[in-house]
Amino acid sequence: MTRPSLLSVALASFNGERYIAEQLESIAQQHRLPDELVISDDASTDSTTDIVLKFARHAPFPVQFLQNSERLGSTRNFQTAICACNGDIIFLCDQDDVWYPNKIELIEAGFIDNPNAGAVFTNADVIGENLNPSELRLWEAFKFNSKEQAQINGGDALEVLFKHPVVTGATMAFRSIYRDLILPLPEMWHDAWIALLIGATSCLVALPTPLIAYRQHSSNQLGIPRRGRNRGKTCAEIYGPQVLHYELTRVRLLTHGKHFPVATQKLEKIEELLIFLRNRAALPQSPWQRLPIALNELAAFRYHRYAFGTVSFWKDLLR
């Protein structure tokens, strides 16, 4: 008989006194409790430590509290928490959200129903700083539509992830066997990094049910996409970091191919995506000078395969 999976929660904290008590309580109220909670604190200077230690004394599960002697930054702090987890499945957790009581239960069911899945992620309700509700859901903000959801659940995650990142770490859990593949985390976009690597070597499950209240406030590391976020940026500033992201992804997949095989076809698509992004990053300042390069990418259908077709073409031309 197969033993039940052990479930770990990896929480990264830093000066979280305003919100972390609500998050901790929401984890303690889960229908399916985690088998452990690992909290890595990034040298907080407020009352975060006191709040965590008080919670740990009465928590209905073991709490491992790690304290950095000096600041590591959010990415390396999360990495510390992930490394310390002992479970078969690791749930990523932000200090400022609130989990709904059925979150762990439904995500665990997603893994049970899809034994080949490397990661499961969900929708979320977007809320304000003081838990005031809004009409917005996370996938709506990402323009992650039903067709793309079906693509991911049909085993074609890369086709969606190449066009735009739709996986938020706060809604995601992954099998710990992929820890060696995803670590160390790059400094930028670690949510997208984890989803992309697991999507390339395994498959993802997208659950449309909102399972957390995703808090938006002035200190959010990333938050939801905002209109005009690229206004005033050059093509090099927008697409250059994406080139680096996919170059690092390609190298990681190649160097770990023995233990985490990836289909040649998927690697070829990453190579083609890199051609597309490098050409976009190199677009000249003058729209007229951009036109031949952009038209060539349009004719090669790369705007359709790796972006949003003519909409993206015109944005690049008129940026």
Coordinates of N, CA, C and O in Angstrom, one line a residue, residues 5-12 27 30 32-38 78 81-82 85 87-94 99 102-109 111 120 122 169-176 211-212:
S5 N 1.5 11.0 1.0 CA 2.6 11.9 0.8 C 2.8 12.8 2.0 O 1.8 13.2 2.7
L6 N 4.0 13.1 2.4 CA 4.2 14.1 3.4 C 4.3 15.5 2.8 O 4.9 15.7 1.8
L7 N 3.6 16.4 3.4 CA 3.4 17.8 2.9 C 4.1 18.8 3.7 O 3.9 18.9 4.9
S8 N 5.0 19.6 3.0 CA 5.7 20.7 3.7 C 5.2 22.0 3.1 O 4.9 22.1 2.0
V9 N 5.2 23.0 4.0 CA 5.0 24.4 3.6 C 6.2 25.2 3.8 O 6.8 25.2 4.9
A10 N 6.7 25.9 2.7 CA 7.9 26.7 2.8 C 7.5 28.2 2.8 O 7.0 28.6 1.8
L11 N 7.7 28.8 3.9 CA 7.3 30.2 4.0 C 8.5 31.1 4.2 O 9.4 30.8 5.1
A12 N 8.7 32.1 3.4 CA 9.7 33.1 3.5 C 9.2 34.4 4.2 O 8.2 35.0 3.7
I27 N -3.1 28.7 7.8 CA -2.5 27.4 7.6 C -3.0 26.5 8.7 O -3.2 25.3 8.5
Q30 N -6.4 24.7 8.1 CA -6.6 23.8 6.9 C -7.3 22.6 7.3 O -7.1 22.0 8.3
R32 N -6.9 19.8 5.7 CA -5.8 18.8 5.7 C -4.5 19.6 6.1 O -4.0 20.4 5.4
L33 N -4.1 19.3 7.4 CA -3.0 20.1 7.9 C -1.7 19.6 7.2 O -1.5 18.5 6.8
P34 N -0.7 20.5 7.1 CA 0.6 20.1 6.6 C 1.3 19.3 7.6 O 1.0 19.3 8.8
D35 N 2.3 18.5 7.2 CA 3.1 17.7 8.1 C 4.2 18.5 8.7 O 4.8 18.1 9.7
E36 N 4.5 19.6 8.1 CA 5.5 20.6 8.7 C 5.4 21.9 8.0 O 4.9 22.0 6.9
L37 N 5.8 22.9 8.8 CA 5.9 24.3 8.3 C 7.3 24.7 8.5 O 7.8 24.7 9.6
V38 N 8.0 25.1 7.4 CA 9.3 25.6 7.5 C 9.3 27.1 7.2 O 8.9 27.5 6.1
F78 N 13.8 32.3 0.2 CA 12.8 31.2 -0.2 C 13.6 29.9 -0.4 O 13.2 28.8 -0.1
A81 N 14.3 28.1 2.8 CA 13.1 27.4 3.2 C 12.8 26.1 2.5 O 12.6 25.1 3.0
I82 N 13.0 26.2 1.1 CA 12.7 25.0 0.3 C 13.7 23.9 0.6 O 13.4 22.7 0.7
C85 N 12.9 21.7 3.7 CA 11.6 20.9 3.7 C 11.9 19.4 3.6 O 12.8 19.0 2.8
G87 N 9.2 17.2 3.2 CA 8.1 16.5 2.6 C 8.3 16.1 1.2 O 9.2 16.4 0.5
D88 N 7.3 15.3 0.7 CA 7.3 14.8 -0.7 C 6.8 15.9 -1.6 O 7.1 15.9 -2.8
I89 N 5.9 16.8 -1.1 CA 5.3 17.9 -1.8 C 5.6 19.2 -1.0 O 5.4 19.2 0.2
I90 N 6.0 20.2 -1.7 CA 6.4 21.5 -1.1 C 5.4 22.5 -1.5 O 5.3 22.8 -2.7
F91 N 4.7 23.2 -0.6 CA 3.8 24.3 -0.9 C 4.6 25.6 -0.6 O 5.2 25.8 0.5
L92 N 4.6 26.5 -1.6 CA 5.2 27.8 -1.4 C 4.2 28.7 -0.8 O 3.0 28.7 -1.1
C93 N 4.7 29.6 0.1 CA 3.8 30.4 0.9 C 4.4 31.8 1.1 O 5.6 31.9 1.6
D94 N 3.6 32.8 0.8 CA 4.0 34.2 1.1 C 3.5 34.6 2.4 O 2.4 34.1 2.9
W99 N -4.7 31.8 3.2 CA -5.1 30.5 2.6 C -6.6 30.2 3.0 O -6.9 30.3 4.1
N102 N -9.6 24.9 2.4 CA -9.5 23.7 1.6 C -8.3 23.7 0.6 O -8.2 22.8 -0.3
K103 N -7.4 24.6 0.8 CA -6.3 24.8 -0.2 C -5.4 23.5 -0.2 O -5.2 22.9 -1.3
I104 N -4.9 23.1 0.9 CA -4.0 21.9 0.9 C -4.7 20.7 0.5 O -4.2 19.9 -0.3
E105 N -5.9 20.5 1.0 CA -6.7 19.4 0.6 C -6.9 19.2 -0.9 O -6.7 18.1 -1.5
L106 N -7.3 20.3 -1.5 CA -7.6 20.2 -3.0 C -6.3 20.1 -3.8 O -6.3 19.4 -4.8
I107 N -5.3 20.8 -3.4 CA -4.0 20.6 -4.2 C -3.5 19.2 -4.0 O -3.0 18.6 -5.0
E108 N -3.5 18.6 -2.8 CA -3.1 17.3 -2.6 C -3.9 16.3 -3.5 O -3.4 15.4 -4.1
A109 N -5.2 16.6 -3.6 CA -6.1 15.8 -4.5 C -5.6 15.9 -5.9 O -5.7 14.9 -6.7
F111 N -2.6 16.3 -7.0 CA -1.5 15.4 -7.2 C -1.9 13.9 -7.2 O -1.4 13.1 -8.0
V120 N 1.3 21.6 -9.1 CA -0.1 22.0 -9.2 C -0.2 23.5 -8.8 O 0.5 23.9 -7.8
T122 N -3.1 27.1 -8.7 CA -4.5 27.4 -8.6 C -4.7 28.9 -8.9 O -3.8 29.7 -9.0
G169 N 3.8 31.7 -7.5 CA 4.3 30.8 -6.5 C 3.5 30.6 -5.3 O 3.4 29.5 -4.8
A170 N 2.8 31.7 -4.9 CA 1.9 31.6 -3.7 C 0.8 30.6 -3.9 O 0.2 30.2 -2.9
T171 N 0.5 30.3 -5.1 CA -0.6 29.3 -5.4 C -0.1 27.9 -5.7 O -0.9 27.0 -6.0
M172 N 1.2 27.7 -5.7 CA 1.8 26.5 -6.3 C 2.3 25.6 -5.2 O 2.8 26.0 -4.2
A173 N 2.3 24.3 -5.6 CA 3.0 23.2 -4.8 C 3.7 22.3 -5.8 O 3.2 22.2 -6.9
F174 N 4.9 21.8 -5.5 CA 5.6 20.9 -6.4 C 6.2 19.7 -5.7 O 6.4 19.8 -4.5
R175 N 6.4 18.7 -6.4 CA 7.0 17.5 -5.9 C 8.5 17.8 -5.5 O 9.2 18.3 -6.4
S176 N 8.9 17.4 -4.4 CA 10.3 17.7 -3.9 C 11.4 17.0 -4.7 O 12.5 17.4 -4.7
L211 N -7.9 29.5 -4.2 CA -7.7 28.8 -3.0 C -6.9 29.7 -2.0 O -6.6 29.3 -0.9
I212 N -6.6 31.0 -2.4 CA -6.0 31.9 -1.5 C -6.6 33.3 -1.7 O -7.1 33.6 -2.8

